[in-house]
N, CA, C and O atoms as a printed pandas DataFrame, in Angstrom:
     atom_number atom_name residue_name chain_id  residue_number  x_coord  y_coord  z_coord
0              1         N          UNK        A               1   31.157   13.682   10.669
1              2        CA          UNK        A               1   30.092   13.290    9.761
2              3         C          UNK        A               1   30.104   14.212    8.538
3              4         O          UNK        A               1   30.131   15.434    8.686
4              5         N          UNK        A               2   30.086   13.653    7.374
5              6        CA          UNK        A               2   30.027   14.422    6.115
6              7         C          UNK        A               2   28.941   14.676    5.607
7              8         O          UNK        A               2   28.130   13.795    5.321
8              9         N          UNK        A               3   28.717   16.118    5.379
9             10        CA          UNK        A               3   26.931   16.685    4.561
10            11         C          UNK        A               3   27.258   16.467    3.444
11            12         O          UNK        A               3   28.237   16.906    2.839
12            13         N          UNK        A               4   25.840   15.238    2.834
13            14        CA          UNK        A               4   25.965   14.880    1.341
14            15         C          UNK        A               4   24.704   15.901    1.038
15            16         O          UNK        A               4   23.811   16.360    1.750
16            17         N          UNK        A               5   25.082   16.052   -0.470
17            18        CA          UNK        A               5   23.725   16.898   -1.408
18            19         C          UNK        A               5   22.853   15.822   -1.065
19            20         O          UNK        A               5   21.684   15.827   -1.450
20            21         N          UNK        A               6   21.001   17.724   -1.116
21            22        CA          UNK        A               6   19.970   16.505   -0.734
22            23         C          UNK        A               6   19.814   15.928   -1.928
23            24         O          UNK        A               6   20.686   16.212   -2.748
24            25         N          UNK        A               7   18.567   14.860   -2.437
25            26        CA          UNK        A               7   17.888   14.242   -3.684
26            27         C          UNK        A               7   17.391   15.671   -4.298
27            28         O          UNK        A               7   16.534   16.397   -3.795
28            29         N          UNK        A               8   18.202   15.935   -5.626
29            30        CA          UNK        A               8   17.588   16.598   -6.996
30            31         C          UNK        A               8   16.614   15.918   -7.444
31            32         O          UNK        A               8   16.668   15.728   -8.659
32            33         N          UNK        A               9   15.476   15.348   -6.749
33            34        CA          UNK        A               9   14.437   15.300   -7.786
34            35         C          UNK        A               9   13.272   15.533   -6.367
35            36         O          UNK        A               9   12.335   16.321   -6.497
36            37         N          UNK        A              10   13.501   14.677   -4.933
37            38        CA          UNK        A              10   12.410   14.988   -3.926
38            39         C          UNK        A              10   12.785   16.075   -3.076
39            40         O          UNK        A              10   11.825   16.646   -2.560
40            41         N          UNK        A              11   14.074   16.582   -2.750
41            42        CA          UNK        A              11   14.411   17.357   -1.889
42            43         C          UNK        A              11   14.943   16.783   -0.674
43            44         O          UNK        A              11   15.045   17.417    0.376
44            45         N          UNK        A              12   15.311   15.465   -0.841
45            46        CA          UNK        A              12   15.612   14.648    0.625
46            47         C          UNK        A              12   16.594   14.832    1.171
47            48         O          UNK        A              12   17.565   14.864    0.414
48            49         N          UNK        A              13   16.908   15.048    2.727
49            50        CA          UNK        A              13   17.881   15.436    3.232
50            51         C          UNK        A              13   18.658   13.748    3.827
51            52         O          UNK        A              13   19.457   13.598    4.751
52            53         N          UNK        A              14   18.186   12.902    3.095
53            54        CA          UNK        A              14   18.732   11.585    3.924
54            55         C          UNK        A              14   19.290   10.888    2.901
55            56         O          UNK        A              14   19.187    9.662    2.872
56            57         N          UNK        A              15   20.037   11.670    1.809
57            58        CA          UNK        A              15   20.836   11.162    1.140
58            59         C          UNK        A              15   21.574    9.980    1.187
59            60         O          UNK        A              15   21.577    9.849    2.412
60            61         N          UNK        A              16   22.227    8.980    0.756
61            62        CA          UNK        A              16   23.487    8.282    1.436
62            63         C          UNK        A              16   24.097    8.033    0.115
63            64         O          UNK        A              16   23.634    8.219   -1.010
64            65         N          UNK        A              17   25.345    7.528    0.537
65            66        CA          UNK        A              17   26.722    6.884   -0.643
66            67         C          UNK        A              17   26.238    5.422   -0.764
67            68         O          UNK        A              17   25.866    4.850    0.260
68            69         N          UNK        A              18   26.219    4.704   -2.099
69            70        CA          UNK        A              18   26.571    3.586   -1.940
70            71         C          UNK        A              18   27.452    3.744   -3.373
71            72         O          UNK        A              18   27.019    4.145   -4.453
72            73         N          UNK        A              19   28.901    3.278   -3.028
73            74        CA          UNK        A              19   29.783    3.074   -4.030
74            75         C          UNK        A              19   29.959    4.366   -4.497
75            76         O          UNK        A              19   29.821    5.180   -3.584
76            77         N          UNK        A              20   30.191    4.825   -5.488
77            78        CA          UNK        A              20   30.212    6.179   -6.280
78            79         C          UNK        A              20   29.280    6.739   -6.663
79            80         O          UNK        A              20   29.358    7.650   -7.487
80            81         N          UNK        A              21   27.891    6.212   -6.014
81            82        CA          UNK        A              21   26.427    7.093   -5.857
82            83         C          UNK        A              21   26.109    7.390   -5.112
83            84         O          UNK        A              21   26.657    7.368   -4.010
84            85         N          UNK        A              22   25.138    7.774   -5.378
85            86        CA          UNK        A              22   24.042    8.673   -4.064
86            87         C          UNK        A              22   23.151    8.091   -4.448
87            88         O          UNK        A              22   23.027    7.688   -5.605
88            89         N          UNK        A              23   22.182    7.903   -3.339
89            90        CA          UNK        A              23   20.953    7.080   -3.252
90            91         C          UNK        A              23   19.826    8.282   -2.201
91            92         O          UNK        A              23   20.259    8.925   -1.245
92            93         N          UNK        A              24   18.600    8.321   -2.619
93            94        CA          UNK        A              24   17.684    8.666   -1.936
94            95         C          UNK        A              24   16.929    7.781   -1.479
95            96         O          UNK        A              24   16.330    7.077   -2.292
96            97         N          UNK        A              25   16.749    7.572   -0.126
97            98        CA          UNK        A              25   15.723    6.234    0.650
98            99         C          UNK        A              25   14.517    6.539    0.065
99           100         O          UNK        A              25   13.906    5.605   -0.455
100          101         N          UNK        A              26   13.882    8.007    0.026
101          102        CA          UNK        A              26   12.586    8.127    0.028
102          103         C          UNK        A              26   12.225    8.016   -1.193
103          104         O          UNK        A              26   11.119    7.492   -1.325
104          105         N          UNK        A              27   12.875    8.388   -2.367
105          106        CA          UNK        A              27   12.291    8.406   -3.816
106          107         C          UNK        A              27   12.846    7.530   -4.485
107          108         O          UNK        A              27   12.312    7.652   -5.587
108          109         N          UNK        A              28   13.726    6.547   -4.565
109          110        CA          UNK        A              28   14.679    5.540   -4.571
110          111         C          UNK        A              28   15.718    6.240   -5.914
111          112         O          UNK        A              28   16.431    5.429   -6.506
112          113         N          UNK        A              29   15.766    7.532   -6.297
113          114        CA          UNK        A              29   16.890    7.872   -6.723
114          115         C          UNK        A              29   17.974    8.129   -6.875
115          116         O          UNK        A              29   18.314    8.957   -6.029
116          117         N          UNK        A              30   19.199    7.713   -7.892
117          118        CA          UNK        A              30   19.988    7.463   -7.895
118          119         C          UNK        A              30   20.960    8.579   -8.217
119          120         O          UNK        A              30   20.683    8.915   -9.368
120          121         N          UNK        A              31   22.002    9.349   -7.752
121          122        CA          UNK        A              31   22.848    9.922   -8.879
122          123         C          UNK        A              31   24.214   10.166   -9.035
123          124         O          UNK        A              31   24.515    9.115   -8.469
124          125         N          UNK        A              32   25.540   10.756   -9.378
125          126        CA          UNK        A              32   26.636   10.461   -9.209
126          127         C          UNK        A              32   26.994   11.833   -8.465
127          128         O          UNK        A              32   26.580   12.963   -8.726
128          129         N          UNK        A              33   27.799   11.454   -7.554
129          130        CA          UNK        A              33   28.182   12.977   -6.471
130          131         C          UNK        A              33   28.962   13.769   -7.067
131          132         O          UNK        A              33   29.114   14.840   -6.478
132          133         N          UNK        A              34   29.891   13.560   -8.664
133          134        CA          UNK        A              34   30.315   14.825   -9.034
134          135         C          UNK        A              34   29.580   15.255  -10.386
135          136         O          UNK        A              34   30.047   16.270  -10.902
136          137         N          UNK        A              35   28.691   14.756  -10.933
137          138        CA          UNK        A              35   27.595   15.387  -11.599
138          139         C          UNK        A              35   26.632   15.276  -11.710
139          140         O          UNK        A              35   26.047   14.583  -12.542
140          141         N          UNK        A              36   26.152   16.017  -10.794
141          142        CA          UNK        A              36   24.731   16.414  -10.511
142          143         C          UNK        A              36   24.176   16.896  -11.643
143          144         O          UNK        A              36   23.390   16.139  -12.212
144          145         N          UNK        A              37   24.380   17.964  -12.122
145          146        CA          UNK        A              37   23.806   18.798  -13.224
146          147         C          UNK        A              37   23.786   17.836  -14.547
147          148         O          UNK        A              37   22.690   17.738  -15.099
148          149         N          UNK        A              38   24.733   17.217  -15.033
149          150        CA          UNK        A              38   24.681   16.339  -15.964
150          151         C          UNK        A              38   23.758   15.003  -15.781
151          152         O          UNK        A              38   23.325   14.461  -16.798
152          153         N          UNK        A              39   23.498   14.546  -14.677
153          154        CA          UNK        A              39   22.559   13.765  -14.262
154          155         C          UNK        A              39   20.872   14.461  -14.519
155          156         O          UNK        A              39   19.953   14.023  -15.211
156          157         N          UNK        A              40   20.941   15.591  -13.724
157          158        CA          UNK        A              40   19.478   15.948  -13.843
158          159         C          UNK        A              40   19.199   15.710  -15.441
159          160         O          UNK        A              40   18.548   14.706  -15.728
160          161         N          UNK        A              41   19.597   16.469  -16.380
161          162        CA          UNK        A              41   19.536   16.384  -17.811
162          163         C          UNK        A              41   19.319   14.791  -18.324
163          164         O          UNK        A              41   18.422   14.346  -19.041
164          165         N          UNK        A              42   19.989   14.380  -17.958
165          166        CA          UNK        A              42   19.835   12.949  -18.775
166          167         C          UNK        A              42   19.176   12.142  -18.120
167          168         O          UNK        A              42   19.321   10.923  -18.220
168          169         N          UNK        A              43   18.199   12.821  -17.205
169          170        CA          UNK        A              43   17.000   12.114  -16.670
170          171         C          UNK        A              43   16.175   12.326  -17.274
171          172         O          UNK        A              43   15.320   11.443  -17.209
172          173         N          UNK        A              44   15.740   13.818  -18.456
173          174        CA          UNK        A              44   14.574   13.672  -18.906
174          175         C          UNK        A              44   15.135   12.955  -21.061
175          176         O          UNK        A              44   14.471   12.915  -22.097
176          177         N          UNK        A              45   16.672   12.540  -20.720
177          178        CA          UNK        A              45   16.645   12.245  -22.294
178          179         C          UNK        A              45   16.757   10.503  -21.690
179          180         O          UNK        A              45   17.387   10.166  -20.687
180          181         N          UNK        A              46   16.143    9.781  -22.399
181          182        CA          UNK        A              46   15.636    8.419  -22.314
182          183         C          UNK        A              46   16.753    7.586  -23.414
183          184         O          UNK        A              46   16.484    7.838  -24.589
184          185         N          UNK        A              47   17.828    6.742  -23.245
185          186        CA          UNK        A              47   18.645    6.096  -24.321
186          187         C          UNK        A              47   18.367    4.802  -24.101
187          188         O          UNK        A              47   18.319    4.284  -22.985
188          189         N          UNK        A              48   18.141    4.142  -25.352
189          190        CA          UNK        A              48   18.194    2.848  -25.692
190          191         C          UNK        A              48   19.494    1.937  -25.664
191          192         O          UNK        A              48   20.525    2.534  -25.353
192          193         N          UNK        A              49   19.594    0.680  -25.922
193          194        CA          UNK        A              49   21.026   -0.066  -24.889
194          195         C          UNK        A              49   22.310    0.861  -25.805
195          196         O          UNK        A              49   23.334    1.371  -25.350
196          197         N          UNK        A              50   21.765    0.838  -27.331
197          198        CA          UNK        A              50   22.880    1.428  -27.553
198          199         C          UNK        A              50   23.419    2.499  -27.821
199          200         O          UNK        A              50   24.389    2.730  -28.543
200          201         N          UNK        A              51   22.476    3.488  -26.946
201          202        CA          UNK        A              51   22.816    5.077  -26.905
202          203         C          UNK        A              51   22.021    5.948  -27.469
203          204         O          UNK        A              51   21.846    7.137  -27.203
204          205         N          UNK        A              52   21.393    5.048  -28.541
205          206        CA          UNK        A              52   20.129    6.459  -29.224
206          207         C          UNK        A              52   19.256    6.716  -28.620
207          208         O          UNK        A              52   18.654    6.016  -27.806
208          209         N          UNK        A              53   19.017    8.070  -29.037
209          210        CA          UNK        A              53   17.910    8.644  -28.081
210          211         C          UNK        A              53   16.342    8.130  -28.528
211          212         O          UNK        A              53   15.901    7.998  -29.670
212          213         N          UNK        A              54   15.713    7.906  -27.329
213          214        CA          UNK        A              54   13.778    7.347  -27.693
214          215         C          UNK        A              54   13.160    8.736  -27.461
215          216         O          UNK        A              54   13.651    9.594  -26.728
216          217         N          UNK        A              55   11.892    8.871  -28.254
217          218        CA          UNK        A              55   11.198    9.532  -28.513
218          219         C          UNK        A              55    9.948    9.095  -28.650
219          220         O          UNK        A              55    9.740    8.139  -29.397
220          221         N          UNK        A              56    8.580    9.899  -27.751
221          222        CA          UNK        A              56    7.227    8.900  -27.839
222          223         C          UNK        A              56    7.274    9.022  -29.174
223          224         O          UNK        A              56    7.807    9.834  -29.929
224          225         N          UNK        A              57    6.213    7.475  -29.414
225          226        CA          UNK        A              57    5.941    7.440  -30.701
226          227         C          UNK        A              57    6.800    6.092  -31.685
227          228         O          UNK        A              57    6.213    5.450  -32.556
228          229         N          UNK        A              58    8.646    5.823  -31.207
229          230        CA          UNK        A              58    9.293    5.844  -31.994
230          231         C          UNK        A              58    8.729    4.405  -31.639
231          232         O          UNK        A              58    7.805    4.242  -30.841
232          233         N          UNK        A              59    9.478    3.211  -32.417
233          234        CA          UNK        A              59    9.405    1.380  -32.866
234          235         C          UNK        A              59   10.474    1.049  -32.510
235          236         O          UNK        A              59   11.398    1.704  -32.992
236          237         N          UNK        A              60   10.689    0.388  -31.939
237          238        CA          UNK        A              60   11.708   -0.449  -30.876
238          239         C          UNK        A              60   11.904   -1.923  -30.757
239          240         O          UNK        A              60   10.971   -2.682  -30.495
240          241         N          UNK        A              61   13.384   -2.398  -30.995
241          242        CA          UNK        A              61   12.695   -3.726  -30.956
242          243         C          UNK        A              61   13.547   -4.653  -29.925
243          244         O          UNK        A              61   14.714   -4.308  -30.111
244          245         N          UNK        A              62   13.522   -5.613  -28.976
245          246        CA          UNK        A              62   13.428   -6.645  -27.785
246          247         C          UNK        A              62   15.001   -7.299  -28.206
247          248         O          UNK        A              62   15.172   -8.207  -29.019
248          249         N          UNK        A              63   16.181   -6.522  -27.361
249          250        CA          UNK        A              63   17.088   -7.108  -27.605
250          251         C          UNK        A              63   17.576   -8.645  -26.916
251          252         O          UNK        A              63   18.520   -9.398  -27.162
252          253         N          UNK        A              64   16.259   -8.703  -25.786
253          254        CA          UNK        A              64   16.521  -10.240  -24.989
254          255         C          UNK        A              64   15.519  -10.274  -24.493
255          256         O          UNK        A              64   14.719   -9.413  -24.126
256          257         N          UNK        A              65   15.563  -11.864  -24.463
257          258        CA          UNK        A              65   14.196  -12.407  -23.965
258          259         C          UNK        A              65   13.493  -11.887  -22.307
259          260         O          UNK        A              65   14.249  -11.889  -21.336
260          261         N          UNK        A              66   12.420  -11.583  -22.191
261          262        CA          UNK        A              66   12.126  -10.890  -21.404
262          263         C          UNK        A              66   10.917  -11.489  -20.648
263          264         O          UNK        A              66    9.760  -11.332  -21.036
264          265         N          UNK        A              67   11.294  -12.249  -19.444
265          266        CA          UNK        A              67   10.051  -13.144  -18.810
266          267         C          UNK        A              67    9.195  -11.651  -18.029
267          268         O          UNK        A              67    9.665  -10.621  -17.543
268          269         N          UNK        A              68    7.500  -12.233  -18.231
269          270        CA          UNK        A              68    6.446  -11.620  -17.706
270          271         C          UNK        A              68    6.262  -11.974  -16.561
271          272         O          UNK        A              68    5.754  -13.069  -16.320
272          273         N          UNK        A              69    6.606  -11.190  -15.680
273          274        CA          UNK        A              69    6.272  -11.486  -14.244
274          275         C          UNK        A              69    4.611  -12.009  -14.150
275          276         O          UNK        A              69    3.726  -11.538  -14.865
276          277         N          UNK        A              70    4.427  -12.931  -13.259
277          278        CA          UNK        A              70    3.365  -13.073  -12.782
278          279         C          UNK        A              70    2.764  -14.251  -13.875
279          280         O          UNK        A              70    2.036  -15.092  -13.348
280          281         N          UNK        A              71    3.014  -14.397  -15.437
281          282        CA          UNK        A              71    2.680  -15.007  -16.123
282          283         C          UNK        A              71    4.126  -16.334  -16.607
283          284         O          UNK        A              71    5.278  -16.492  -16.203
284          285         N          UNK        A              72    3.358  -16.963  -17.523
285          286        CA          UNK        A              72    4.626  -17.799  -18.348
286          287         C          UNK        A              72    4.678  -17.465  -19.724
287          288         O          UNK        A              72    5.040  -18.100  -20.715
288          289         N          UNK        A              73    4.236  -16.334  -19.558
289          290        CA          UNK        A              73    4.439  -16.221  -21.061
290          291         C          UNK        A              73    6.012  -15.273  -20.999
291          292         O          UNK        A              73    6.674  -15.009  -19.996
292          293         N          UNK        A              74    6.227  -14.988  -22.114
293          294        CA          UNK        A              74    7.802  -14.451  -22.672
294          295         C          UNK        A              74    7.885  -13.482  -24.065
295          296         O          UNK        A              74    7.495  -13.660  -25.219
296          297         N          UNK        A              75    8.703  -12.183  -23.268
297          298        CA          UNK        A              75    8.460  -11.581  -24.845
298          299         C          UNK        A              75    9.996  -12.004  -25.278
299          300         O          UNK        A              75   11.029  -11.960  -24.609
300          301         N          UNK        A              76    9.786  -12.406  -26.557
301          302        CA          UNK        A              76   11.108  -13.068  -27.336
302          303         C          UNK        A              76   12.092  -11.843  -27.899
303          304         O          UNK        A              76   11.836  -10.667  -28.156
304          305         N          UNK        A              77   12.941  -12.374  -27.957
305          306        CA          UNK        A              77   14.392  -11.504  -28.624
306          307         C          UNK        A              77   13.822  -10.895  -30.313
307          308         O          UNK        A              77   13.143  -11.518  -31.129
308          309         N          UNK        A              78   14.180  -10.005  -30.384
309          310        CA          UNK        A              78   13.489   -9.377  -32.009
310          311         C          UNK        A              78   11.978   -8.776  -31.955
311          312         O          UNK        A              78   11.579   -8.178  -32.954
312          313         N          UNK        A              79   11.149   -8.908  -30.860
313          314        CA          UNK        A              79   10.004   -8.206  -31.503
314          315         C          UNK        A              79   10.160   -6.823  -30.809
315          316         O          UNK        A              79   10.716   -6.268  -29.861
316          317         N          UNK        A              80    9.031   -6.531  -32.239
317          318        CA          UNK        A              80    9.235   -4.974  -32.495
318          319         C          UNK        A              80    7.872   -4.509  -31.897
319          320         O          UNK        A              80    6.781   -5.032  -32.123
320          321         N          UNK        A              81    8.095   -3.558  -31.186
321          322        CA          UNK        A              81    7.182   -2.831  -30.666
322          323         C          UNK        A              81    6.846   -1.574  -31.035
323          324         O          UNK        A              81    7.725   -0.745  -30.796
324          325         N          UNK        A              82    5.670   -1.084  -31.637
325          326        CA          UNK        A              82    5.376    0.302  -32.204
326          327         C          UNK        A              82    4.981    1.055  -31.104
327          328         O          UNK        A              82    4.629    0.532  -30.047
328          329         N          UNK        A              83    5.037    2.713  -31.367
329          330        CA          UNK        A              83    4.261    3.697  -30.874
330          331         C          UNK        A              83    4.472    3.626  -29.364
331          332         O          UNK        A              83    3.562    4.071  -28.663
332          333         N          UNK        A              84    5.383    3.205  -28.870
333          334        CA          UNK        A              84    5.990    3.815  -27.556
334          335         C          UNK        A              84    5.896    4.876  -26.458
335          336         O          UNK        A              84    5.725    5.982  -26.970
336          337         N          UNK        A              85    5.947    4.917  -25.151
337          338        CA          UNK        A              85    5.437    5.858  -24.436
338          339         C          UNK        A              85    6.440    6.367  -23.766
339          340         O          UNK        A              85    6.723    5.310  -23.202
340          341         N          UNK        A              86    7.412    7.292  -23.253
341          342        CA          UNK        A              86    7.982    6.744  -22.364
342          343         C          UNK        A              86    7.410    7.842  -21.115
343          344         O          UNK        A              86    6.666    8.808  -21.287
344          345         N          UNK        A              87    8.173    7.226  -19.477
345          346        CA          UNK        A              87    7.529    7.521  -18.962
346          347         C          UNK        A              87    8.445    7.567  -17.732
347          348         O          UNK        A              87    9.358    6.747  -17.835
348          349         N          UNK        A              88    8.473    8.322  -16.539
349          350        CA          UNK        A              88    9.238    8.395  -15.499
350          351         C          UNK        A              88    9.351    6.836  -14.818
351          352         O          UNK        A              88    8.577    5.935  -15.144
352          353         N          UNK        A              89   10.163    6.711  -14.074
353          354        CA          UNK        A              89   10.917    5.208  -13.339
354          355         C          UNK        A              89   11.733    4.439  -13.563
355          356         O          UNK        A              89   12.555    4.765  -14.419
356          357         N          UNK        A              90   11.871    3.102  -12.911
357          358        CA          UNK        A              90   12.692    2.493  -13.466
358          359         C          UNK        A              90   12.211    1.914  -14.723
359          360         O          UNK        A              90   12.863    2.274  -15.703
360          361         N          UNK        A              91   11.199    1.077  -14.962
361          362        CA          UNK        A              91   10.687    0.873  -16.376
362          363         C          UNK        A              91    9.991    1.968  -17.113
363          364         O          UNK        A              91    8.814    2.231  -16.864
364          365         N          UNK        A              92   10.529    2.474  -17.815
365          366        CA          UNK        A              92   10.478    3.484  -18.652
366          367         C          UNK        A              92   10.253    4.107  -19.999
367          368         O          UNK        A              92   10.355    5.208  -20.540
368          369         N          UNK        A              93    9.863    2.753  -20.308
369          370        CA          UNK        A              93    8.850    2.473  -21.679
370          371         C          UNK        A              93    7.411    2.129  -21.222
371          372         O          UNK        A              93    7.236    1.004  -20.753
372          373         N          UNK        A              94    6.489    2.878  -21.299
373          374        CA          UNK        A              94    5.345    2.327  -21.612
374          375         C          UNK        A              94    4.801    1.780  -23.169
375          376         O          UNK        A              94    4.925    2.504  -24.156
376          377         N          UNK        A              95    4.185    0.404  -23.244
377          378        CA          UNK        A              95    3.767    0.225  -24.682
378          379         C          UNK        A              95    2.631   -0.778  -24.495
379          380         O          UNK        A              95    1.972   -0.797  -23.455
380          381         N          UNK        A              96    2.319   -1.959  -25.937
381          382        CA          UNK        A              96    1.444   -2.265  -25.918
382          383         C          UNK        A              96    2.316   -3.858  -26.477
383          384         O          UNK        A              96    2.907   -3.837  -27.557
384          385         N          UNK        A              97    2.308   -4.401  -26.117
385          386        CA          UNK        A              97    2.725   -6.181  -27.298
386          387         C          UNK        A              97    1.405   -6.971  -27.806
387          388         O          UNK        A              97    0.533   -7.227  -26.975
388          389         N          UNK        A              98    1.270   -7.301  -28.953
389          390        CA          UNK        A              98    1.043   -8.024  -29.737
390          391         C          UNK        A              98    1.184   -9.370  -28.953
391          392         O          UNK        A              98    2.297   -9.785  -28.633
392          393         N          UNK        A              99   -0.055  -10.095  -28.626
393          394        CA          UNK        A              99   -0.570  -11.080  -28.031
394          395         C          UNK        A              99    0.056  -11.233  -26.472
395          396         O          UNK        A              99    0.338  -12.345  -26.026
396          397         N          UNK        A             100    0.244   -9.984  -25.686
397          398        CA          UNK        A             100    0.489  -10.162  -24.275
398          399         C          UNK        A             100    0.020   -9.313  -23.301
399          400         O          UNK        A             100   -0.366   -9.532  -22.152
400          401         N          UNK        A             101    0.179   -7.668  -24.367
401          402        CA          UNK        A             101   -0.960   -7.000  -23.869
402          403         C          UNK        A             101   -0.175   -5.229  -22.980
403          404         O          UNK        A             101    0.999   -5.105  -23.328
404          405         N          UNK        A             102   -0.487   -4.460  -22.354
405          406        CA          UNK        A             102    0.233   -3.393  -22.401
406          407         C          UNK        A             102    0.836   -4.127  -21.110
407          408         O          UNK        A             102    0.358   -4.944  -20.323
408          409         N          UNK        A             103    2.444   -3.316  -21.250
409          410        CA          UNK        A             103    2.893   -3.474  -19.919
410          411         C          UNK        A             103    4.182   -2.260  -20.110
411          412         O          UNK        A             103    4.231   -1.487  -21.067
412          413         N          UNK        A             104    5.083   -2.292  -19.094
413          414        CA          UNK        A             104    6.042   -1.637  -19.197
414          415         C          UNK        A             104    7.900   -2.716  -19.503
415          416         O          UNK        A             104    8.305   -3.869  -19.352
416          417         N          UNK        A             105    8.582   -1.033  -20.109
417          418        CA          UNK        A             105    9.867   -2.332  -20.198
418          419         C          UNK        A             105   11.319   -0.767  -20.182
419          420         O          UNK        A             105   11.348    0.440  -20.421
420          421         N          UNK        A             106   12.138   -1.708  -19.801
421          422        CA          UNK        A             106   13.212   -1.212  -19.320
422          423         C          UNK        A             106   13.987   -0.303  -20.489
423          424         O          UNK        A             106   13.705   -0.839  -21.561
424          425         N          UNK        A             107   14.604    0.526  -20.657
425          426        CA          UNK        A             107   15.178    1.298  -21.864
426          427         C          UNK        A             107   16.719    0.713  -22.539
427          428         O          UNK        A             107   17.286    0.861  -23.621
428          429         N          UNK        A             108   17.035   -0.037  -21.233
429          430        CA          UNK        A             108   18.294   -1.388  -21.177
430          431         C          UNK        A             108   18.583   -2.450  -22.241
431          432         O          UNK        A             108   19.595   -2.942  -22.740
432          433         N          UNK        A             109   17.135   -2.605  -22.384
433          434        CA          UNK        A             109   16.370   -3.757  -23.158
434          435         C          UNK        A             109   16.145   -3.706  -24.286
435          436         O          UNK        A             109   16.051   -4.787  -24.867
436          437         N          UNK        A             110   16.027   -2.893  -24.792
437          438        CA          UNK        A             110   15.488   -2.140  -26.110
438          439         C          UNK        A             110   16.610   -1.718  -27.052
439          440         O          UNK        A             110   17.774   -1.600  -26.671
440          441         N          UNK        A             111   16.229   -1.512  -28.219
441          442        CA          UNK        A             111   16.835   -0.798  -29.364
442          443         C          UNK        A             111   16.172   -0.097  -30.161
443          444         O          UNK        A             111   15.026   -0.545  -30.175
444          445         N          UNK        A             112   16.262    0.659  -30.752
445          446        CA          UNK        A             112   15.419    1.899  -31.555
446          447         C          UNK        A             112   15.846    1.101  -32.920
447          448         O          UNK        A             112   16.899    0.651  -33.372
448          449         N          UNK        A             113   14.005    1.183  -33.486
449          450        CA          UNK        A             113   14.470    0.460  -34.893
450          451         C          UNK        A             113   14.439    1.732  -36.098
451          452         O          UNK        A             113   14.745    1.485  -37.264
C-alpha cells in the first residue's frame, strides 16, 4: 500500500489518486501529486478563462451562456458584470446581475474586462 500526502488545505489523511490527482473525500479538494507547493499558491490567485488574474472589485464579462439552476431564466454570452467578489470554492465569483439578482459563477466562465 502506498502513503499519499495528506489534503494541504484540511489535513486529511484519506487522500486518494484519481488520474494524476489527488482528491480529498472530506473537503472535496483537488491537487497535483508533484506540485503541491505550486498548487497551494494558485489557490489563493483566482484566473479568468484566459489567464488574467481577478481582483475584488474588477468587471467581468459572461463568456457563455449560463443556465440558472432552479430557474428559466439565463445569463447570456457578453454581459458584464461589475464589482466582483471573489471567494473560496468551486464557484468563485461572488456578484450581483442586473435583472436576476446575486448569485455565484465559475472563474472558467468569465473574462476580465
Amino acid at each position: 500500500m502506498s502513503t499519499l500526502p495528506p489534503c494541504p488545505k484540511c489535513n486529511s489523511e484519506y487522500s486518494y489518486e484519481d488520474g494524476t490527482q489527488l482528491v480529498c473525500p472530506e473537503c472535496a479538494h483537488e491537487w497535483s501529486a508533484s506540485g503541491d507547493i505550486e498548487t497551494a499558491s494558485d489557490d489563493t490567485v483566482k484566473k479568468d478563462s484566459v489567464g488574467n488574474v481577478l481582483q475584488d472589485g474588477d468587471t467581468i464579462t459572461v463568456i457563455k451562456d449560463l443556465k440558472v439552476k432552479g430557474t428559466s431564466l439565463v445569463v447570456k454570452v457578453g454581459t458584464k458584470v461589475k464589482n466582483i467578489r471573489l471567494c473560496e470554492g468551486d464557484h468563485d465569483i461572488d456578484c450581483k446581475i442586473d435583472g436576476i439578482g446575486p448569485m455565484k459563477l465559475k472563474s472558467e466562465f468569465v473574462r476580465k474586462v
